[in-house]
PDB file of C-alpha atoms in Angstrom:
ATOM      1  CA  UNK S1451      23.513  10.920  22.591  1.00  0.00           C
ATOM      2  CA  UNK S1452      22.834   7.513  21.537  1.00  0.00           C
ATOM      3  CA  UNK S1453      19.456   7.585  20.580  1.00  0.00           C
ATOM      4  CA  UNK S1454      18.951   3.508  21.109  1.00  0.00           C
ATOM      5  CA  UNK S1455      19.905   3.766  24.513  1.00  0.00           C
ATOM      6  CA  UNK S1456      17.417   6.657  25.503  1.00  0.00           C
ATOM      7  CA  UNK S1457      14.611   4.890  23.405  1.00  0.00           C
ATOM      8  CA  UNK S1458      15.347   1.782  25.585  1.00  0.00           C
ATOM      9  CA  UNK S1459      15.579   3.354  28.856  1.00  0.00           C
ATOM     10  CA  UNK S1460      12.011   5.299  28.025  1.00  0.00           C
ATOM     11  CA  UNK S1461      10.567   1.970  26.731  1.00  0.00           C
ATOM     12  CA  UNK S1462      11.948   0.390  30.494  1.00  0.00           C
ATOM     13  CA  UNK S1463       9.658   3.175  31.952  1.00  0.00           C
ATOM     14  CA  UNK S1464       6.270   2.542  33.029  1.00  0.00           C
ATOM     15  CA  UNK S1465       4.738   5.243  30.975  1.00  0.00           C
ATOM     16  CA  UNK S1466       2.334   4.484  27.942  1.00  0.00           C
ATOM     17  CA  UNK S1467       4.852   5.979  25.754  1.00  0.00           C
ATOM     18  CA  UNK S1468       7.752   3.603  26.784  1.00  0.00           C
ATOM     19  CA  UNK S1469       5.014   0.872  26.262  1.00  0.00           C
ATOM     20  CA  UNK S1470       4.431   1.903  23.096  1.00  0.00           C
ATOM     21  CA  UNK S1471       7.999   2.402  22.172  1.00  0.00           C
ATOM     22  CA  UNK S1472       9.311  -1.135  23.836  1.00  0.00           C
ATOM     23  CA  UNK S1473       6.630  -3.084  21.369  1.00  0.00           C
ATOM     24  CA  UNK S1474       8.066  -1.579  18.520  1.00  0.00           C
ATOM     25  CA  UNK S1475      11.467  -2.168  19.480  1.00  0.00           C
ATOM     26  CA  UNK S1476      11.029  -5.800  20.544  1.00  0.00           C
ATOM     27  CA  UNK S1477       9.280  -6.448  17.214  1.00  0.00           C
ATOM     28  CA  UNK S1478      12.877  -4.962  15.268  1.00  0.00           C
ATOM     29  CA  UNK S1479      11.010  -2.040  13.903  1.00  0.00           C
ATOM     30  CA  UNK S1480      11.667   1.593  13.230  1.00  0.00           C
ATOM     31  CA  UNK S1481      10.124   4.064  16.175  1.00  0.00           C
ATOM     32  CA  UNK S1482       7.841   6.552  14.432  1.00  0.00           C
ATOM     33  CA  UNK S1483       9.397  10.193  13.949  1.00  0.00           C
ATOM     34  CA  UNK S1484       6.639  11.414  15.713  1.00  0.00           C
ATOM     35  CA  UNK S1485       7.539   9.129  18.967  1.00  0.00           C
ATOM     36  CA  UNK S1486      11.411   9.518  18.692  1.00  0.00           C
ATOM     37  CA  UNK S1487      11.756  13.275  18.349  1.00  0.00           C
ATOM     38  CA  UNK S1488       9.100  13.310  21.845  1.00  0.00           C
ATOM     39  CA  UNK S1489      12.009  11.032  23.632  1.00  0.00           C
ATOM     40  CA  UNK S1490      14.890  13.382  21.950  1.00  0.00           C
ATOM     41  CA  UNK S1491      13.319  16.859  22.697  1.00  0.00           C
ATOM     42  CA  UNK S1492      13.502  16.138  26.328  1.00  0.00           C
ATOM     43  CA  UNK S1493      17.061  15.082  26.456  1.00  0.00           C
ATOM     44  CA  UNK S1494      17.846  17.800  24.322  1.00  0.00           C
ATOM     45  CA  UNK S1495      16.192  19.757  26.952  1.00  0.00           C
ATOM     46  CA  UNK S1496      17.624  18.633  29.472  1.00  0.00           C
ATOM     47  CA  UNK S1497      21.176  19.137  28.024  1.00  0.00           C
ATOM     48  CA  UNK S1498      21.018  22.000  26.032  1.00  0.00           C
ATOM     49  CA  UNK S1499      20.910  24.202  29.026  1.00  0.00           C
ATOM     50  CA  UNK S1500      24.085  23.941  30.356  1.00  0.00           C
ATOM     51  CA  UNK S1501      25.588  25.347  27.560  1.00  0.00           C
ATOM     52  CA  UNK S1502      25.723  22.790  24.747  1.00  0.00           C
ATOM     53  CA  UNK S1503      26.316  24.318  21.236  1.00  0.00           C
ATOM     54  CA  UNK S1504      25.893  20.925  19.208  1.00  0.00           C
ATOM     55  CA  UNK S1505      25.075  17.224  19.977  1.00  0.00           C
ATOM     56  CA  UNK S1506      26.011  13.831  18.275  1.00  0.00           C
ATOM     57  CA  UNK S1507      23.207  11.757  17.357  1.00  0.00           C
ATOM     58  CA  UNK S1508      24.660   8.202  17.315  1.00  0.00           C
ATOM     59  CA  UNK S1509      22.043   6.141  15.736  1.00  0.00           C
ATOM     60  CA  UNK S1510      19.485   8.505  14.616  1.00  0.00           C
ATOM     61  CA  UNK S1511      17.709   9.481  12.506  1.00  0.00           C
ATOM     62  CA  UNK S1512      16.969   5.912  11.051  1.00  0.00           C
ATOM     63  CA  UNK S1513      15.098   6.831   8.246  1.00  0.00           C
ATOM     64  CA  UNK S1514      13.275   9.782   6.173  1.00  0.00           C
ATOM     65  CA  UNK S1515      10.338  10.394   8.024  1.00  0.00           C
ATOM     66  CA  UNK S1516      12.951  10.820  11.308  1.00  0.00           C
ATOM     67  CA  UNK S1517      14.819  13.465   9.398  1.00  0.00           C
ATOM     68  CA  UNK S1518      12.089  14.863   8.594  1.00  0.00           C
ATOM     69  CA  UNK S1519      10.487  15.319  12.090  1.00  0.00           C
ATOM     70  CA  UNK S1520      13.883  16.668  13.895  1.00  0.00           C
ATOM     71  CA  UNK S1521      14.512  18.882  11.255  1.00  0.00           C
ATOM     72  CA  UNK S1522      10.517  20.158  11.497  1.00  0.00           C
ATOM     73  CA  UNK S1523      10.637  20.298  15.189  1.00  0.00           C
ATOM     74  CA  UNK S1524      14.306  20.606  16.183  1.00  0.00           C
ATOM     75  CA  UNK S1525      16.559  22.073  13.363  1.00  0.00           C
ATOM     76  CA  UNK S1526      19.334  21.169  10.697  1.00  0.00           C
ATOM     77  CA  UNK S1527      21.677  18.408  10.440  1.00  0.00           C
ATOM     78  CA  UNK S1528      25.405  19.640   9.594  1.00  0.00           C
ATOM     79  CA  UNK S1529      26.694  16.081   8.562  1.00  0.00           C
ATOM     80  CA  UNK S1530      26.357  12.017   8.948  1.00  0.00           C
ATOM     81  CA  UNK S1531      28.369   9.528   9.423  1.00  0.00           C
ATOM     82  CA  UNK S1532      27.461   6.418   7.976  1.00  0.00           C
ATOM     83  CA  UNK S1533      29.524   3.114   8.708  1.00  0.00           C
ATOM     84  CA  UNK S1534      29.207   0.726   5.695  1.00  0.00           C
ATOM     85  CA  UNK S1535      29.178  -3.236   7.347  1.00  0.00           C
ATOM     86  CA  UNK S1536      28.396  -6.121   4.816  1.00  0.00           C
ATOM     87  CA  UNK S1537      25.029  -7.672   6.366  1.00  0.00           C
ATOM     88  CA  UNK S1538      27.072 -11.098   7.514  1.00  0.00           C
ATOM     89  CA  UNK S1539      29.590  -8.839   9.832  1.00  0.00           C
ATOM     90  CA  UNK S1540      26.914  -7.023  11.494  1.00  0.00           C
ATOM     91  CA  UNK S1541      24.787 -10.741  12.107  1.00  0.00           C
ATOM     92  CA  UNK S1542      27.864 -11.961  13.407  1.00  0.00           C
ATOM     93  CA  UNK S1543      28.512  -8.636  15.576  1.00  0.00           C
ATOM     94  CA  UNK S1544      24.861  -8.638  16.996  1.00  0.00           C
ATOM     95  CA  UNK S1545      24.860 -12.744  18.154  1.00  0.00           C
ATOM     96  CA  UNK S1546      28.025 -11.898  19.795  1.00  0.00           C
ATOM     97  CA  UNK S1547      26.181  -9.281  21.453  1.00  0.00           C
ATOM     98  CA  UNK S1548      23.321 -11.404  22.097  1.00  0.00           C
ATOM     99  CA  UNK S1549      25.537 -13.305  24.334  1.00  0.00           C
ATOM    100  CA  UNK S1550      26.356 -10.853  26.832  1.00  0.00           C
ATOM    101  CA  UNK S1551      23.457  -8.690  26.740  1.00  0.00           C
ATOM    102  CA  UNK S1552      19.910  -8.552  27.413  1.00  0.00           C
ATOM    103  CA  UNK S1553      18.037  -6.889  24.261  1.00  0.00           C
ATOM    104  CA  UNK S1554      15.518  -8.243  22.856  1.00  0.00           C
ATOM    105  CA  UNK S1555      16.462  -7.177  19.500  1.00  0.00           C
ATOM    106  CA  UNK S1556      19.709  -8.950  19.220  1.00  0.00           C
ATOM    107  CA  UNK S1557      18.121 -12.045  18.099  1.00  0.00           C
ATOM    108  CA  UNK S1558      17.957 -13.903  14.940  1.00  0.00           C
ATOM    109  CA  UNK S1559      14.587 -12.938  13.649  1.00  0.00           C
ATOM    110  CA  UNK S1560      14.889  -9.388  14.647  1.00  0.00           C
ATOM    111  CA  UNK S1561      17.705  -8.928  13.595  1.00  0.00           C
ATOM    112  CA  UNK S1562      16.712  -9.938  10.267  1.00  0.00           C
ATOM    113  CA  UNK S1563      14.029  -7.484  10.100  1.00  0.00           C
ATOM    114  CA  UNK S1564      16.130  -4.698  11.107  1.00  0.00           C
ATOM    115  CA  UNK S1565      18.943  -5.695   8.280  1.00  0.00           C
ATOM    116  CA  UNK S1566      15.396  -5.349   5.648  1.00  0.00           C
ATOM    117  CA  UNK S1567      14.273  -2.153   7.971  1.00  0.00           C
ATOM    118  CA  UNK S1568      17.798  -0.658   6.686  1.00  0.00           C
ATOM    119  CA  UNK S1569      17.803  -2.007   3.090  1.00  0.00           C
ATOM    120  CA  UNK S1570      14.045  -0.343   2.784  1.00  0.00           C
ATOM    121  CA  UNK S1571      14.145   2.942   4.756  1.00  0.00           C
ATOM    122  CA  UNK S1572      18.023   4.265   5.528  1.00  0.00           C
ATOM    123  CA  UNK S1573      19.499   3.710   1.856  1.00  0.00           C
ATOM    124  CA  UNK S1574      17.088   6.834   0.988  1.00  0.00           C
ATOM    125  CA  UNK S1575      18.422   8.367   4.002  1.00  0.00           C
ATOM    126  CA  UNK S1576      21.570   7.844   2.673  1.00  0.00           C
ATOM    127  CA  UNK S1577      21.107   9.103  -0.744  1.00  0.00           C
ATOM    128  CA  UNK S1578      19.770  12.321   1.090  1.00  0.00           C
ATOM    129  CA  UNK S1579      22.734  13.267   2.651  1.00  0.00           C
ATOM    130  CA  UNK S1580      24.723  12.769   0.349  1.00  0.00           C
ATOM    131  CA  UNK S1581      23.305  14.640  -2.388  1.00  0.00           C
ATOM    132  CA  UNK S1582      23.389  17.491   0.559  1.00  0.00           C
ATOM    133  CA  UNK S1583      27.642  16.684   0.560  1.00  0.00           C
ATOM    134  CA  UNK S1584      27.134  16.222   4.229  1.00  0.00           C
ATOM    135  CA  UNK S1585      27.334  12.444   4.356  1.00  0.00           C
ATOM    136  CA  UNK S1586      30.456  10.570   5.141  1.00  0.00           C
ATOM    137  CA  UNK S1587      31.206   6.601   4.916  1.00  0.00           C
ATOM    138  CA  UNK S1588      33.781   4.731   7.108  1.00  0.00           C
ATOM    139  CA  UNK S1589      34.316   1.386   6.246  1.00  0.00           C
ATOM    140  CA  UNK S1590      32.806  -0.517   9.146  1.00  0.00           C
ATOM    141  CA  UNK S1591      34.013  -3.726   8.098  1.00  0.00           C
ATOM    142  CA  UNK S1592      37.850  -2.982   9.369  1.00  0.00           C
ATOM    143  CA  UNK S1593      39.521  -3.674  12.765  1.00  0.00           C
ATOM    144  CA  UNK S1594      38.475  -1.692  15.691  1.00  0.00           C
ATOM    145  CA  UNK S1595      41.758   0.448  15.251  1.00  0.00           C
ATOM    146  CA  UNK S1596      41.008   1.413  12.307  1.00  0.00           C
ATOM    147  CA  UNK S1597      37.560   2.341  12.111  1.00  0.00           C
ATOM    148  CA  UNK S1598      38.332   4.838  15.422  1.00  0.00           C
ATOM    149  CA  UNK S1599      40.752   6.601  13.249  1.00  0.00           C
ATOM    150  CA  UNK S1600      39.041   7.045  10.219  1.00  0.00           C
ATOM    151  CA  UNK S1601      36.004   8.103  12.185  1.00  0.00           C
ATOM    152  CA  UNK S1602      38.543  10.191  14.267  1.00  0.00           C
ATOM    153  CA  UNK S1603      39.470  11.629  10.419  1.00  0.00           C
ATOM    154  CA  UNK S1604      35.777  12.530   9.502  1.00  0.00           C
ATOM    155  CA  UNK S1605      35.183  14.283  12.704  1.00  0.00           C
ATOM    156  CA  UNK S1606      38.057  16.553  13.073  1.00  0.00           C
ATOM    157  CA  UNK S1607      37.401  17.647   9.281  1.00  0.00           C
ATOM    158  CA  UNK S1608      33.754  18.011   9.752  1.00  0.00           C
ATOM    159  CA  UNK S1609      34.177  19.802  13.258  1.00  0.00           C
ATOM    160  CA  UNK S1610      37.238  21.932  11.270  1.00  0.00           C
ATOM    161  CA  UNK S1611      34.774  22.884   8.295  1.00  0.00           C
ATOM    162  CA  UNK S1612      32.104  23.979  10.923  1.00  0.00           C
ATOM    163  CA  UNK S1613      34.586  25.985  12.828  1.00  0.00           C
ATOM    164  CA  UNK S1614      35.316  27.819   9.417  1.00  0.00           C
ATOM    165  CA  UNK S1615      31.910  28.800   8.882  1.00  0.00           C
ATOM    166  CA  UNK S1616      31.492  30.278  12.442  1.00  0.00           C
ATOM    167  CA  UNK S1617      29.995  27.481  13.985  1.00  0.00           C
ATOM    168  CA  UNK S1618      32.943  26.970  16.770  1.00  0.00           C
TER     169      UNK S1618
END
């Protein structure tokens, strides 16, 4: 599930939480816990049912306060995968974006603030995990090709350590 993509299409809707959720977006900033883990809970909801035993979060949680909210209301996190991009690629990565899509936070001055949202709020996120052992780092910076297969690396280990603790 990628967790920008189901904020956005809830912050599309005409609902007061989507309203709510599209300011804070559109400004660069962090949705609450609180306000995520409502958007999550109902696509987990809607998934889990037909017979899902895990799901992949792709860019969530985003901070502390997130972690702490899906692991309140939802339940444990077996591992993250963090991919480590020097702050020039990513501007680079997002204006090229910018040119071919239509979010609002692909621009200069929000993408700025999310680049200081990160540096304030996800290194302790970080640090978290990893002190757990369940945090691993691809190097982000890399061609395409090589990214895939060390992410391809992490996740066959990580699904291959779950399957020896029962979790298959």
């Amino acid at each position: 599930m990628t967790m920008g993509e189901l904020l956005r299409s809830e912050a599309q809707s005409s609902s007061s939480l989507g309203t709510t959720i599209k300011t804070i977006i559109d400004q660069g900033n962090i949705v609450p816990g609180s306000l995520a883990i409502q958007i999550l809970r109902k696509e987990l909801e809607r998934v889990i049912p037909q017979g899902l035993e895990g799901v992949l979060l792709d860019g969530f949680p985003r901070n502390l306060e997130q972690m702490e909210e899906y692991e309140k209301y939802i339940g444990q996190f077996d591992h993250a995968l963090y991919f480590d991009v020097k702050s020039e690629v990513l501007r680079e990565r997002l204006l090229q974006r910018s040119a071919t899509s239509d979010r609002v936070d692909d621009g200069r001055t929000v993408i700025e603030r999310r680049l200081k949202n990160f540096a304030d709020t996800g290194r302790p996120l970080l640090d978290y995990f990893s002190r757990k052992g369940k945090l691993s780092v691809v190097d982000g910076n890399l061609d395409i090709e090589s990214v895939y297969k060390e992410t391809r690396k992490v996740f066959e280990r990580v699904v291959r350590g779950a399957e020896l603790e029962g979790y298959s």
